[in-house]
Amino acid sequence: MDAALLNPTLNPSAWSAYGVTLNSRLLLGTAGYPSPQALHEAIVASGTEVVTVGLRRIHAGEGGGDNGHIAAIRSALREQGARLLPNTAGCRTAREAVELSHLARELYDTAWIKLEVVGDEQTLQPDPWELVLAAEELVREGFQVFPYCTDDLVTCQRLLDVGCEVLMPWGAPIGSGQGLINPWALRTLRERLPHIPLIVDAGIGAPAHAVQAMELGYDAVLLNSAVSQARDPVRMAAAFGRVVQAGRLGYEAGVMAPQAMAVATTPVSGRPFLL
């Protein structure tokens, strides 16, 4: 039997976002799945408690064959008892993002919003000025903002200054699967903002990338393409669900410090003993 089932202290600790306690540290996107059934099964297999969905994609799909995916999301949310995190993917200005956020709040009766404001068409890098502007207005209007940002410390500080309580820095450009391209910057964010929930969002392509993020001390990861584009999305979702928890448990247990030289693990002096 799994030792964690016998001893709950062997599970990673819970975490919270805007006062909501969460046990799973994997947030899952819903775009690009091969079928509604695969989407539903992947959400359940991942064990996620937060599912994100793009408002622009939903409205583009109305009457266009995407209704099956919407039904699959709703069904999986009910089965998991998970929360929906609408996002403003595709927005290019603060004004667009604010308007879409209001629509999300009306449709889904949630103050949560994953704020995305794209500033570059090639990298889909967030626009820091428009992002902070939109975040400030949304916080003032009662939204609980999850801003998708780069790993720039100053931008992150500005987002905190306007009232964001969670940050979602990228690991690499969206959908690139490159993993954590600047671990130093992510480590710096974690060290400088020790009490802020930090979620690595975008760029994760393999379970090993998620483990790396968790071992840096990040609270969670959000990913989509790594699961939806896998040969078997359901099994990949299960893999990510497990390694994210394992990575966090390893961080909490205390990963050993690397050494420049070999360090003997077997005593070379003293009396021998028999098992």
Coordinates of C-alpha atoms in Angstrom, one line a residue:
M1 CA 0.0 0.0 0.0
D2 CA 1.1 3.6 -0.7
A3 CA 3.0 4.8 2.4
A4 CA 1.4 8.2 2.1
L5 CA -2.1 6.7 2.5
L6 CA -0.9 5.2 5.8
N7 CA 0.8 8.3 7.0
P8 CA -0.7 11.6 5.7
T9 CA 2.4 13.5 7.0
L10 CA 4.2 12.0 4.0
N11 CA 2.0 14.1 1.7
P12 CA 3.2 17.6 0.7
S13 CA 1.5 20.5 2.6
A14 CA -1.5 22.3 1.3
W15 CA -1.2 25.8 -0.1
S16 CA -3.6 28.7 -0.6
A17 CA -4.5 31.3 -3.2
Y18 CA -6.7 34.2 -2.2
G19 CA -7.7 32.4 0.9
V20 CA -8.7 29.2 -0.8
T21 CA -6.9 26.1 0.5
L22 CA -5.7 23.7 -2.2
N23 CA -4.0 20.3 -2.0
S24 CA -3.1 19.7 -5.6
R25 CA -0.3 21.8 -6.9
L26 CA -1.1 21.3 -10.6
L27 CA -3.3 23.8 -12.5
L28 CA -4.4 22.5 -15.8
G29 CA -5.4 24.2 -19.1
T30 CA -8.1 22.9 -21.4
A31 CA -7.1 23.9 -25.0
G32 CA -6.0 21.6 -27.8
Y33 CA -7.2 18.2 -26.6
P34 CA -8.0 15.6 -29.2
S35 CA -11.5 15.0 -28.0
P36 CA -13.9 16.0 -25.2
Q37 CA -13.5 12.6 -23.6
A38 CA -9.7 12.9 -23.5
L39 CA -10.1 16.3 -21.9
H40 CA -12.5 15.1 -19.2
E41 CA -10.4 12.0 -18.4
A42 CA -7.2 14.1 -18.3
I43 CA -8.6 16.6 -15.8
V44 CA -9.7 13.8 -13.5
A45 CA -6.5 11.8 -13.9
S46 CA -4.4 14.9 -13.0
G47 CA -6.1 15.4 -9.7
T48 CA -6.1 19.1 -10.3
E49 CA -8.3 21.4 -8.2
V50 CA -8.0 24.4 -10.6
V51 CA -8.8 24.3 -14.3
T52 CA -8.3 27.3 -16.6
V53 CA -10.3 28.1 -19.7
G54 CA -9.9 30.9 -22.3
L55 CA -13.0 33.1 -22.7
R56 CA -12.1 34.0 -26.3
R57 CA -11.8 30.3 -27.2
I58 CA -15.2 29.5 -25.8
H59 CA -16.9 32.3 -27.6
A60 CA -15.2 31.5 -30.9
G61 CA -16.4 27.9 -30.4
E62 CA -20.0 28.7 -29.9
G63 CA -21.9 27.0 -32.6
G64 CA -18.6 25.9 -34.0
G65 CA -18.1 22.4 -32.6
D66 CA -16.4 23.4 -29.3
N67 CA -19.5 22.8 -27.1
G68 CA -18.4 19.2 -26.4
H69 CA -15.2 20.5 -24.8
I70 CA -17.2 23.0 -22.7
A71 CA -19.5 20.1 -21.5
A72 CA -16.4 18.0 -20.7
I73 CA -14.9 20.8 -18.6
R74 CA -18.1 21.3 -16.6
S75 CA -18.5 17.6 -16.1
A76 CA -14.9 17.1 -14.9
L77 CA -15.2 20.2 -12.6
R78 CA -18.2 18.6 -10.9
E79 CA -16.5 15.3 -10.6
Q80 CA -13.3 16.7 -9.1
G81 CA -14.9 19.5 -7.1
A82 CA -12.4 21.8 -8.8
R83 CA -12.5 25.5 -9.4
L84 CA -12.6 27.3 -12.7
L85 CA -10.0 30.0 -13.4
P86 CA -11.1 32.0 -16.5
N87 CA -8.3 33.6 -18.5
T88 CA -7.9 36.6 -20.8
A89 CA -5.7 34.8 -23.3
G90 CA -5.5 36.6 -26.6
C91 CA -5.9 40.1 -25.2
R92 CA -3.5 42.8 -26.4
T93 CA -4.5 45.8 -24.2
A94 CA -5.5 46.4 -20.7
R95 CA -8.9 47.6 -21.8
E96 CA -9.6 44.3 -23.7
A97 CA -8.5 42.3 -20.7
V98 CA -10.6 44.3 -18.2
E99 CA -13.7 43.9 -20.4
L100 CA -13.2 40.2 -20.8
S101 CA -12.7 39.8 -17.1
H102 CA -16.0 41.4 -16.4
L103 CA -17.6 39.0 -18.9
A104 CA -16.0 36.0 -17.1
R105 CA -17.3 37.2 -13.7
E106 CA -20.8 37.4 -15.1
L107 CA -20.7 34.0 -16.8
Y108 CA -19.0 32.0 -14.1
D109 CA -19.8 33.9 -10.9
T110 CA -16.1 34.0 -9.8
A111 CA -13.8 36.8 -8.9
W112 CA -10.8 34.8 -10.0
I113 CA -9.2 35.8 -13.2
K114 CA -6.0 34.7 -14.9
L115 CA -4.8 37.9 -16.4
E116 CA -2.9 37.7 -19.7
V117 CA -2.0 40.7 -21.9
V118 CA 0.3 39.8 -24.8
G119 CA 2.9 42.3 -25.9
D120 CA 4.8 40.4 -28.6
E121 CA 3.4 38.3 -31.3
Q122 CA 6.4 36.0 -31.7
T123 CA 7.1 35.1 -28.1
L124 CA 3.7 35.9 -26.7
Q125 CA 5.6 37.7 -24.0
P126 CA 3.4 39.6 -21.5
D127 CA 3.3 43.4 -21.9
P128 CA 4.4 44.6 -18.4
W129 CA 2.9 48.1 -18.7
E130 CA -0.5 46.9 -19.9
L131 CA -0.5 44.0 -17.5
V132 CA 0.1 46.2 -14.4
L133 CA -2.5 48.7 -15.7
A134 CA -5.1 46.0 -16.1
A135 CA -4.2 44.4 -12.8
E136 CA -4.6 47.7 -10.9
E137 CA -8.0 48.3 -12.3
L138 CA -9.3 44.8 -11.8
V139 CA -8.1 44.7 -8.2
R140 CA -9.9 48.0 -7.6
E141 CA -13.0 46.4 -9.0
G142 CA -12.9 43.4 -6.7
F143 CA -11.2 40.8 -8.8
Q144 CA -8.7 38.3 -7.5
V145 CA -6.0 38.5 -10.1
F146 CA -3.6 35.8 -11.2
P147 CA -1.3 37.7 -13.5
Y148 CA 0.7 35.8 -16.1
C149 CA 4.1 37.6 -16.2
T150 CA 7.7 37.1 -17.0
D151 CA 10.3 36.3 -14.4
D152 CA 11.3 40.0 -14.1
L153 CA 11.5 40.8 -10.4
V154 CA 10.7 44.5 -10.8
T155 CA 7.5 43.7 -12.9
C156 CA 6.5 41.2 -10.2
Q157 CA 7.0 43.8 -7.5
R158 CA 4.8 46.3 -9.4
L159 CA 2.0 43.7 -9.6
L160 CA 2.2 43.1 -5.9
D161 CA 2.1 46.9 -5.3
V162 CA -1.2 47.2 -7.1
G163 CA -2.8 44.4 -5.1
C164 CA -2.1 41.1 -6.7
E165 CA -1.6 38.3 -4.1
V166 CA -0.5 35.6 -6.5
L167 CA 2.1 35.7 -9.3
M168 CA 2.4 33.4 -12.4
P169 CA 5.9 33.9 -13.9
W170 CA 6.7 32.0 -17.1
G171 CA 9.2 29.2 -17.3
A172 CA 9.5 29.8 -21.1
P173 CA 7.3 31.1 -23.9
I174 CA 3.8 29.6 -24.0
G175 CA 3.6 26.2 -25.7
S176 CA 7.4 26.0 -26.3
G177 CA 8.0 23.1 -24.1
Q178 CA 11.5 24.4 -23.3
G179 CA 11.3 24.0 -19.6
L180 CA 12.8 26.6 -17.2
I181 CA 15.1 28.6 -19.4
N182 CA 16.2 31.0 -16.6
P183 CA 16.3 29.1 -13.3
W184 CA 18.4 31.9 -11.8
A185 CA 15.6 34.4 -12.3
L186 CA 13.0 32.0 -10.9
R187 CA 15.1 31.2 -7.9
T188 CA 15.6 34.9 -7.3
L189 CA 11.9 35.5 -7.3
R190 CA 11.4 32.7 -4.8
E191 CA 14.1 34.1 -2.5
R192 CA 12.9 37.7 -2.7
L193 CA 9.2 36.9 -2.4
P194 CA 9.2 34.1 0.2
H195 CA 5.6 34.5 1.3
I196 CA 3.9 35.1 -2.1
P197 CA 2.2 32.2 -3.8
L198 CA 4.2 31.7 -7.0
I199 CA 3.0 29.5 -9.9
V200 CA 5.3 28.6 -12.9
D201 CA 3.0 29.2 -15.9
A202 CA 4.0 28.4 -19.5
G203 CA 6.9 26.6 -21.1
I204 CA 6.8 23.3 -19.2
G205 CA 7.0 20.4 -21.6
A206 CA 8.0 17.4 -19.6
P207 CA 7.4 16.1 -16.1
A208 CA 11.0 16.7 -15.2
H209 CA 10.5 20.4 -15.8
A210 CA 7.6 20.5 -13.3
V211 CA 9.8 18.7 -10.7
Q212 CA 12.5 21.3 -11.2
A213 CA 10.0 24.1 -10.6
M214 CA 8.7 22.5 -7.4
E215 CA 12.2 21.8 -6.1
L216 CA 12.9 25.6 -6.5
G217 CA 10.2 26.1 -3.9
Y218 CA 7.4 27.2 -6.3
D219 CA 3.9 26.6 -4.9
A220 CA 2.4 25.1 -8.1
V221 CA 2.7 24.8 -11.9
L222 CA 0.2 25.5 -14.6
L223 CA 0.5 23.7 -17.9
N224 CA -1.6 22.8 -20.9
S225 CA 0.2 21.8 -24.1
A226 CA 2.5 19.3 -22.3
V227 CA -0.6 17.3 -21.6
S228 CA -3.0 18.1 -24.5
Q229 CA -0.3 17.5 -27.1
A230 CA 1.0 14.2 -25.6
R231 CA 0.5 10.9 -27.4
D232 CA -1.6 9.9 -24.4
P233 CA -3.0 13.0 -22.7
V234 CA -4.7 11.1 -19.9
R235 CA -1.5 9.2 -18.8
M236 CA 0.5 12.3 -19.2
A237 CA -1.9 14.2 -16.9
A238 CA -1.6 11.5 -14.3
A239 CA 2.2 11.7 -14.6
F240 CA 2.2 15.4 -14.0
G241 CA -0.2 15.1 -11.1
R242 CA 2.2 12.7 -9.4
V243 CA 5.5 14.4 -10.1
V244 CA 4.3 17.8 -9.0
Q245 CA 3.4 16.4 -5.6
A246 CA 6.7 14.5 -5.5
G247 CA 8.7 17.6 -6.4
R248 CA 7.1 19.6 -3.7
L249 CA 7.5 16.8 -1.1
G250 CA 11.2 16.7 -2.0
Y251 CA 11.5 20.5 -1.5
E252 CA 9.8 20.3 1.9
A253 CA 12.0 17.4 2.9
G254 CA 15.1 19.4 2.0
V255 CA 17.1 18.5 -1.1
M256 CA 20.8 17.9 -0.3
A257 CA 23.3 20.6 -1.3
P258 CA 25.5 19.8 -4.3
Q259 CA 29.2 19.3 -3.5
A260 CA 32.2 20.3 -5.6
M261 CA 34.0 17.0 -4.8
A262 CA 33.1 13.5 -3.9
V263 CA 31.9 12.9 -0.3
A264 CA 32.2 9.4 1.0
T265 CA 29.0 7.9 2.2
T266 CA 30.5 4.8 3.7
P267 CA 32.7 5.1 6.9
V268 CA 36.4 4.6 6.2
S269 CA 37.4 4.4 9.9
G270 CA 36.0 2.8 13.0
R271 CA 34.9 -0.8 13.8
P272 CA 33.0 -2.8 11.2
F273 CA 29.6 -4.1 11.9
L274 CA 27.4 -6.9 10.6
L275 CA 23.8 -6.6 9.6

